[in-house]
Amino acid sequence: MSIEVTNVSKSFGAFKALDNVSLTVGAGELVALLGPSGSGKTTLLRIIAGLEIPDADPGTQIRFHEEDVARVTVGRRRVGFVFQHYALFRHMSVFENVAFGLRVLPRRNRPRRDEIRERVQTLLRLVQLEGLAKRYPHQLSGGQRQRVALARALAVEPRVLLLDEPFGALDAKVRKELRAWLRRLHDEIHVTSVFVTHDQDEALEVADRIVVMNAGRIEQVGTPDEVFHHPATEFVMRFLGETNDFHGRVDEGTVQFGSLQLPYPEDRQQILGDARVFVRPHDLTIDTQPKGMPSLQAEVSRIQSAGPLVRVELLTDDGQHLAAEVSQERFATMLLNTGSIVYVRPRHIRVFAS
């Protein structure tokens, strides 16, 4: 079941939450809407669900596999919706929570009791909670509650599954476990799914494609590799991870920043004049001696060695703070300490017009 959103805008008084947004989600895709608070991602999700009505415009369309659902009520869109804070019925058992959507269907569409029981048991096995059917929400962990909420959304066999920051209320370890579980679950059931998150790691790990949003507009749509390694805008570059930022200038195939002059990246559209240059910490090489290549001299100001990578914070001769990451194996051979003088070389840069 594909989703196609065309020319959707939404205003709340003078605030423009969405500004002429268009997006296509392919059948069976798992797509992340990623952006900061106020970027419009939850508003877009709620409009797809039918929980919000877009601004009136003859060009606006919301289609589920060629069917225009813009004027179809939320109950008739057959959308499964999972909220951040579970929204489980506290007085109902796990079994009854999952069965609820089936029991309230119109009589002509409602499955028989034995069919409901079989469907619920199948879903509880799917979300790995088959032994907890008789428990109540207060007897479950946060991760278990969210899996119950997901099973309840799937019970009515939705055409589309929508998740609004589904792991936002959980601690970091449980979040990581559940997002890996969600990816495996999606690979098994293949229901077209859209989830909202402000967590870059979550989007990069789970989604087939990522929609990066900012100020009510879409900045870039692409696979995790595309948006991370080939950001289309300065906003995407900054939002998807830490960066070292430089003021620079592009002139005749070269880019100058700091005391460096490097070839302009061939995979970027040529720009001229003032520019912003970005280097991610893992794209900086630290040498303890000059290598005869363009580099910035810097002093080590701090070392954080706990973890799989070592983070080295640096201060260049012209007073700029930088961060670099090196492997534990290489760090062990460098004999770095606070105050060490090093030479920093960028391996990959991204350049955007100022």
Coordinates of C-alpha atoms in Angstrom, one line a residue:
M1 CA 0.0 0.0 0.0
S2 CA 1.8 3.2 -1.2
I3 CA 1.2 6.6 0.3
E4 CA 1.3 9.8 -1.8
V5 CA 1.0 13.2 -0.3
T6 CA 0.8 16.1 -2.7
N7 CA 0.9 19.9 -2.0
V8 CA 0.0 19.6 1.7
S9 CA 0.1 22.7 3.9
K10 CA -1.1 23.2 7.5
S11 CA -1.4 26.3 9.5
F12 CA -2.2 26.8 13.2
G13 CA -3.2 30.4 13.4
A14 CA -0.2 32.4 12.1
F15 CA 2.1 29.4 12.5
K16 CA 2.8 27.5 9.3
A17 CA 3.4 23.9 10.4
L18 CA 3.6 22.5 6.9
D19 CA 4.4 24.5 3.7
N20 CA 3.4 22.8 0.5
V21 CA 4.9 19.3 1.3
S22 CA 4.8 16.5 -1.2
L23 CA 6.1 13.0 -0.5
T24 CA 5.7 9.4 -1.8
V25 CA 6.2 6.3 0.3
G26 CA 6.5 3.1 -1.6
A27 CA 4.5 -0.1 -0.8
G28 CA 6.2 -2.0 2.0
E29 CA 8.6 0.8 2.8
L30 CA 9.7 1.8 6.3
V31 CA 10.2 5.6 6.2
A32 CA 11.4 7.9 8.9
L33 CA 10.3 11.5 9.2
L34 CA 13.3 13.1 10.9
G35 CA 13.7 16.7 12.2
P36 CA 13.9 18.9 15.2
S37 CA 10.9 20.0 17.3
G38 CA 8.6 22.2 15.2
S39 CA 9.8 20.9 11.9
G40 CA 6.3 19.6 11.0
K41 CA 7.0 15.8 11.1
T42 CA 4.2 14.9 13.6
T43 CA 1.7 17.2 11.8
L44 CA 2.4 15.4 8.5
L45 CA 2.0 12.0 10.2
R46 CA -1.3 13.1 11.7
I47 CA -2.6 14.4 8.4
I48 CA -1.7 11.0 6.7
A49 CA -3.7 9.4 9.6
G50 CA -6.7 11.7 9.2
L51 CA -6.2 13.1 12.7
E52 CA -5.5 16.6 11.3
I53 CA -7.1 18.2 8.2
P54 CA -4.8 20.0 5.8
D55 CA -5.4 23.6 4.7
A56 CA -7.9 23.9 1.9
D57 CA -6.2 23.8 -1.5
P58 CA -7.5 22.3 -4.8
G59 CA -4.0 20.8 -5.4
T60 CA -3.8 18.9 -2.1
Q61 CA -4.1 15.2 -2.4
I62 CA -3.5 12.3 0.1
R63 CA -3.7 8.9 -1.7
F64 CA -3.4 5.4 -0.5
H65 CA -2.6 3.3 -3.5
E66 CA -4.4 5.6 -6.0
E67 CA -7.4 6.0 -3.6
D68 CA -7.8 9.7 -2.5
V69 CA -8.4 9.6 1.2
A70 CA -8.2 13.3 1.9
R71 CA -11.9 13.4 2.7
V72 CA -12.1 10.0 4.3
T73 CA -12.5 9.9 8.1
V74 CA -9.8 8.5 10.2
G75 CA -11.9 5.4 11.1
R76 CA -12.3 4.4 7.5
R77 CA -8.6 4.9 6.4
R78 CA -7.6 1.6 8.1
V79 CA -4.5 3.2 9.6
G80 CA -2.7 1.7 12.6
F81 CA -1.3 4.5 14.9
V82 CA 1.2 4.0 17.7
F83 CA 1.7 6.9 20.1
Q84 CA 4.8 7.7 22.1
H85 CA 3.1 7.2 25.5
Y86 CA 1.5 3.8 24.6
A87 CA -2.1 5.0 25.2
L88 CA -3.0 1.5 26.6
F89 CA -6.2 0.9 28.6
R90 CA -5.0 0.5 32.2
H91 CA -8.0 -1.5 33.2
M92 CA -7.6 -4.0 30.4
S93 CA -5.2 -7.0 30.2
V94 CA -2.6 -7.2 27.5
F95 CA -5.0 -9.6 25.6
E96 CA -7.9 -7.3 25.9
N97 CA -5.9 -4.2 24.8
V98 CA -4.8 -6.0 21.6
A99 CA -8.3 -7.3 21.0
F100 CA -10.0 -4.0 21.5
G101 CA -9.9 -2.7 18.0
L102 CA -11.4 -6.0 16.7
R103 CA -14.2 -6.0 19.3
V104 CA -15.4 -2.5 18.4
L105 CA -15.6 -3.1 14.7
P106 CA -19.2 -2.9 13.2
R107 CA -21.0 -6.2 13.7
R108 CA -20.9 -7.0 10.0
N109 CA -17.0 -6.7 9.9
R110 CA -16.3 -8.1 13.4
P111 CA -14.5 -11.4 13.5
R112 CA -15.9 -14.3 15.5
R113 CA -14.7 -14.7 19.1
D114 CA -12.4 -17.7 18.2
E115 CA -11.0 -15.7 15.3
I116 CA -10.3 -12.7 17.6
R117 CA -8.6 -15.0 20.1
E118 CA -6.4 -16.6 17.4
R119 CA -5.5 -13.2 15.9
V120 CA -4.5 -11.8 19.3
Q121 CA -2.4 -14.9 20.1
T122 CA -0.7 -14.7 16.8
L123 CA 0.2 -11.0 17.3
L124 CA 1.4 -11.6 20.8
R125 CA 3.8 -14.3 19.5
L126 CA 4.8 -11.8 16.8
V127 CA 5.8 -9.1 19.3
Q128 CA 7.3 -11.8 21.7
L129 CA 4.8 -11.3 24.5
E130 CA 2.8 -14.5 24.3
G131 CA 3.4 -15.3 27.9
L132 CA 2.1 -12.0 29.2
A133 CA -1.5 -12.0 27.8
K134 CA -3.1 -11.8 31.3
R135 CA -1.0 -9.1 32.7
Y136 CA -2.0 -5.4 33.0
P137 CA -0.1 -2.4 31.6
H138 CA 1.3 -1.4 35.1
Q139 CA 2.9 -4.9 35.3
L140 CA 4.9 -4.4 32.1
S141 CA 8.2 -2.6 31.4
G142 CA 8.1 0.4 29.0
G143 CA 9.4 -1.6 26.1
Q144 CA 6.8 -4.3 26.7
R145 CA 4.0 -1.7 26.8
Q146 CA 5.2 -0.3 23.5
R147 CA 5.1 -3.7 21.9
V148 CA 1.6 -4.2 23.2
A149 CA 0.6 -0.8 21.6
L150 CA 2.2 -2.0 18.3
A151 CA 0.3 -5.3 18.4
R152 CA -3.0 -3.5 19.1
A153 CA -2.3 -1.2 16.0
L154 CA -1.6 -4.3 13.9
A155 CA -4.7 -6.2 15.1
V156 CA -7.1 -4.5 12.7
E157 CA -4.8 -5.3 9.7
P158 CA -4.1 -1.7 8.8
R159 CA -3.2 -0.7 5.3
V160 CA -0.6 1.7 6.7
L161 CA 1.2 1.8 10.1
L162 CA 2.1 5.2 11.6
L163 CA 4.3 5.6 14.6
D164 CA 4.8 8.9 16.4
E165 CA 8.1 8.9 18.3
P166 CA 7.4 5.3 19.4
F167 CA 10.5 4.9 21.6
G168 CA 10.7 8.5 22.8
A169 CA 9.6 7.6 26.4
L170 CA 12.2 4.8 26.8
D171 CA 15.7 4.8 28.1
A172 CA 18.7 4.6 25.7
K173 CA 19.4 0.9 26.1
V174 CA 15.7 -0.1 25.6
R175 CA 15.4 2.3 22.7
K176 CA 18.3 0.6 20.9
E177 CA 16.9 -2.9 21.5
L178 CA 13.4 -1.9 20.3
R179 CA 14.5 -0.2 17.2
A180 CA 16.5 -3.3 16.1
W181 CA 13.4 -5.3 16.9
L182 CA 11.2 -3.0 14.9
R183 CA 13.4 -3.4 11.9
R184 CA 13.3 -7.2 12.1
L185 CA 9.5 -7.1 12.6
H186 CA 9.0 -4.9 9.6
D187 CA 11.1 -7.2 7.4
E188 CA 8.7 -10.0 8.5
I189 CA 5.3 -8.2 8.0
H190 CA 6.2 -5.7 5.2
V191 CA 3.4 -3.3 6.1
T192 CA 3.9 0.2 4.7
S193 CA 5.2 2.2 7.7
V194 CA 6.0 5.8 8.6
F195 CA 7.6 6.8 11.9
V196 CA 8.5 10.1 13.4
T197 CA 11.7 10.6 15.3
H198 CA 14.1 13.4 16.2
D199 CA 16.8 10.8 16.9
Q200 CA 19.3 10.7 14.0
D201 CA 20.8 7.3 15.0
E202 CA 17.3 5.8 15.2
A203 CA 16.4 6.9 11.7
L204 CA 19.7 5.9 10.2
E205 CA 19.5 2.4 11.8
V206 CA 15.9 1.6 11.2
A207 CA 14.6 3.3 8.0
D208 CA 14.7 2.3 4.4
R209 CA 14.5 6.0 3.5
I210 CA 14.7 9.2 5.6
V211 CA 12.7 12.4 5.1
V212 CA 14.6 15.2 6.7
M213 CA 12.3 18.1 7.6
N214 CA 12.9 21.6 8.8
A215 CA 10.5 24.5 9.4
G216 CA 7.6 22.8 7.7
R217 CA 9.5 21.8 4.5
I218 CA 11.4 18.7 3.3
E219 CA 15.1 19.3 3.1
Q220 CA 16.1 15.9 1.6
V221 CA 14.7 12.5 1.0
G222 CA 17.0 9.5 0.6
T223 CA 18.4 6.3 2.0
P224 CA 20.4 6.5 5.2
D225 CA 23.6 6.4 3.2
E226 CA 22.5 9.2 0.9
V227 CA 21.4 11.6 3.5
F228 CA 24.4 11.0 5.8
H229 CA 27.2 10.8 3.2
H230 CA 25.7 13.1 0.5
P231 CA 23.7 15.8 2.4
A232 CA 21.8 18.1 0.0
T233 CA 21.8 21.1 2.3
E234 CA 23.8 22.6 5.1
F235 CA 20.9 21.9 7.5
V236 CA 21.0 18.2 6.7
M237 CA 24.8 18.1 7.2
R238 CA 24.5 19.8 10.6
F239 CA 21.5 17.8 11.8
L240 CA 22.8 14.3 10.9
G241 CA 25.7 14.3 13.3
E242 CA 28.5 16.4 14.7
T243 CA 30.5 18.6 12.3
N244 CA 33.6 20.8 12.3
D245 CA 32.6 24.1 10.6
F246 CA 34.9 26.5 8.7
H247 CA 34.4 29.8 6.9
G248 CA 35.9 29.3 3.4
R249 CA 36.1 30.4 -0.2
V250 CA 35.8 28.6 -3.5
D251 CA 37.8 29.8 -6.4
E252 CA 38.8 28.1 -9.7
G253 CA 38.4 24.5 -8.6
T254 CA 39.9 24.9 -5.1
V255 CA 38.4 25.6 -1.7
Q256 CA 40.3 27.6 0.9
F257 CA 39.6 27.4 4.7
G258 CA 41.8 28.0 7.7
S259 CA 45.3 27.8 6.3
L260 CA 44.3 25.0 3.9
Q261 CA 43.8 25.0 0.1
L262 CA 42.3 21.8 -1.2
P263 CA 40.7 20.6 -4.5
Y264 CA 37.0 21.3 -4.7
P265 CA 35.1 18.0 -4.2
E266 CA 34.2 16.6 -7.6
D267 CA 30.8 15.2 -6.5
R268 CA 29.5 18.6 -5.6
Q269 CA 27.9 21.2 -7.9
Q270 CA 30.4 23.9 -8.4
I271 CA 29.9 27.1 -6.4
L272 CA 32.0 30.3 -6.3
G273 CA 32.8 32.8 -3.6
D274 CA 32.2 32.6 0.1
A275 CA 31.3 29.1 1.4
R276 CA 30.8 27.0 4.5
V277 CA 33.1 24.0 4.8
F278 CA 32.2 21.0 7.0
V279 CA 34.2 18.0 8.1
R280 CA 32.9 15.3 10.4
P281 CA 35.1 14.2 13.3
H282 CA 35.7 10.7 11.8
D283 CA 36.9 12.4 8.5
L284 CA 39.8 14.1 10.3
T285 CA 43.2 12.4 10.3
I286 CA 45.6 13.3 13.2
D287 CA 49.3 13.0 12.5
T288 CA 51.9 13.5 15.3
Q289 CA 54.5 14.7 12.8
P290 CA 54.1 16.7 9.5
K291 CA 53.5 14.5 6.5
G292 CA 54.2 17.0 3.8
M293 CA 50.5 17.3 3.0
P294 CA 48.2 20.3 3.7
S295 CA 47.3 20.2 7.4
L296 CA 46.3 22.4 10.3
Q297 CA 48.6 22.6 13.4
A298 CA 46.7 22.1 16.6
E299 CA 47.1 21.4 20.3
V300 CA 45.3 18.5 22.0
S301 CA 42.9 20.1 24.6
R302 CA 41.0 17.0 25.8
I303 CA 40.9 13.2 25.2
Q304 CA 37.9 11.0 25.8
S305 CA 39.0 7.4 25.4
A306 CA 36.0 5.5 26.8
G307 CA 34.2 3.7 24.0
P308 CA 34.9 2.1 20.7
L309 CA 36.4 5.3 19.3
V310 CA 38.6 7.9 21.0
R311 CA 37.4 11.5 20.8
V312 CA 40.2 14.0 20.6
E313 CA 39.4 17.7 21.1
L314 CA 41.8 20.2 19.5
L315 CA 42.6 23.9 19.4
T316 CA 44.1 25.2 16.2
D317 CA 46.7 28.0 16.0
D318 CA 44.0 30.5 15.0
G319 CA 41.8 29.6 18.0
Q320 CA 39.3 27.2 16.3
H321 CA 38.0 24.3 18.3
L322 CA 37.9 20.9 16.4
A323 CA 36.9 17.4 17.3
A324 CA 38.4 14.3 15.7
E325 CA 37.7 10.5 16.2
V326 CA 40.4 7.8 15.9
S327 CA 40.3 4.1 16.5
Q328 CA 41.5 2.6 19.8
E329 CA 44.2 0.7 17.9
R330 CA 45.6 3.8 16.3
F331 CA 45.3 5.9 19.4
A332 CA 47.4 3.3 21.3
T333 CA 50.3 4.0 18.9
M334 CA 50.1 7.8 19.0
L335 CA 51.2 8.5 22.6
L336 CA 48.9 11.6 22.7
N337 CA 48.4 13.7 25.8
T338 CA 46.7 16.9 26.7
G339 CA 49.0 19.6 25.3
S340 CA 50.5 17.5 22.5
I341 CA 51.0 19.3 19.2
V342 CA 49.5 17.5 16.2
Y343 CA 48.7 18.0 12.5
V344 CA 45.2 17.6 11.3
R345 CA 44.2 16.6 7.7
P346 CA 40.6 16.4 6.5
R347 CA 39.9 13.4 4.3
H348 CA 36.5 14.4 3.1
I349 CA 34.8 17.8 3.1
R350 CA 31.4 19.1 2.3
V351 CA 31.0 22.6 0.9
F352 CA 27.9 24.8 0.8
A353 CA 27.5 28.4 -0.4
S354 CA 27.3 30.9 2.4

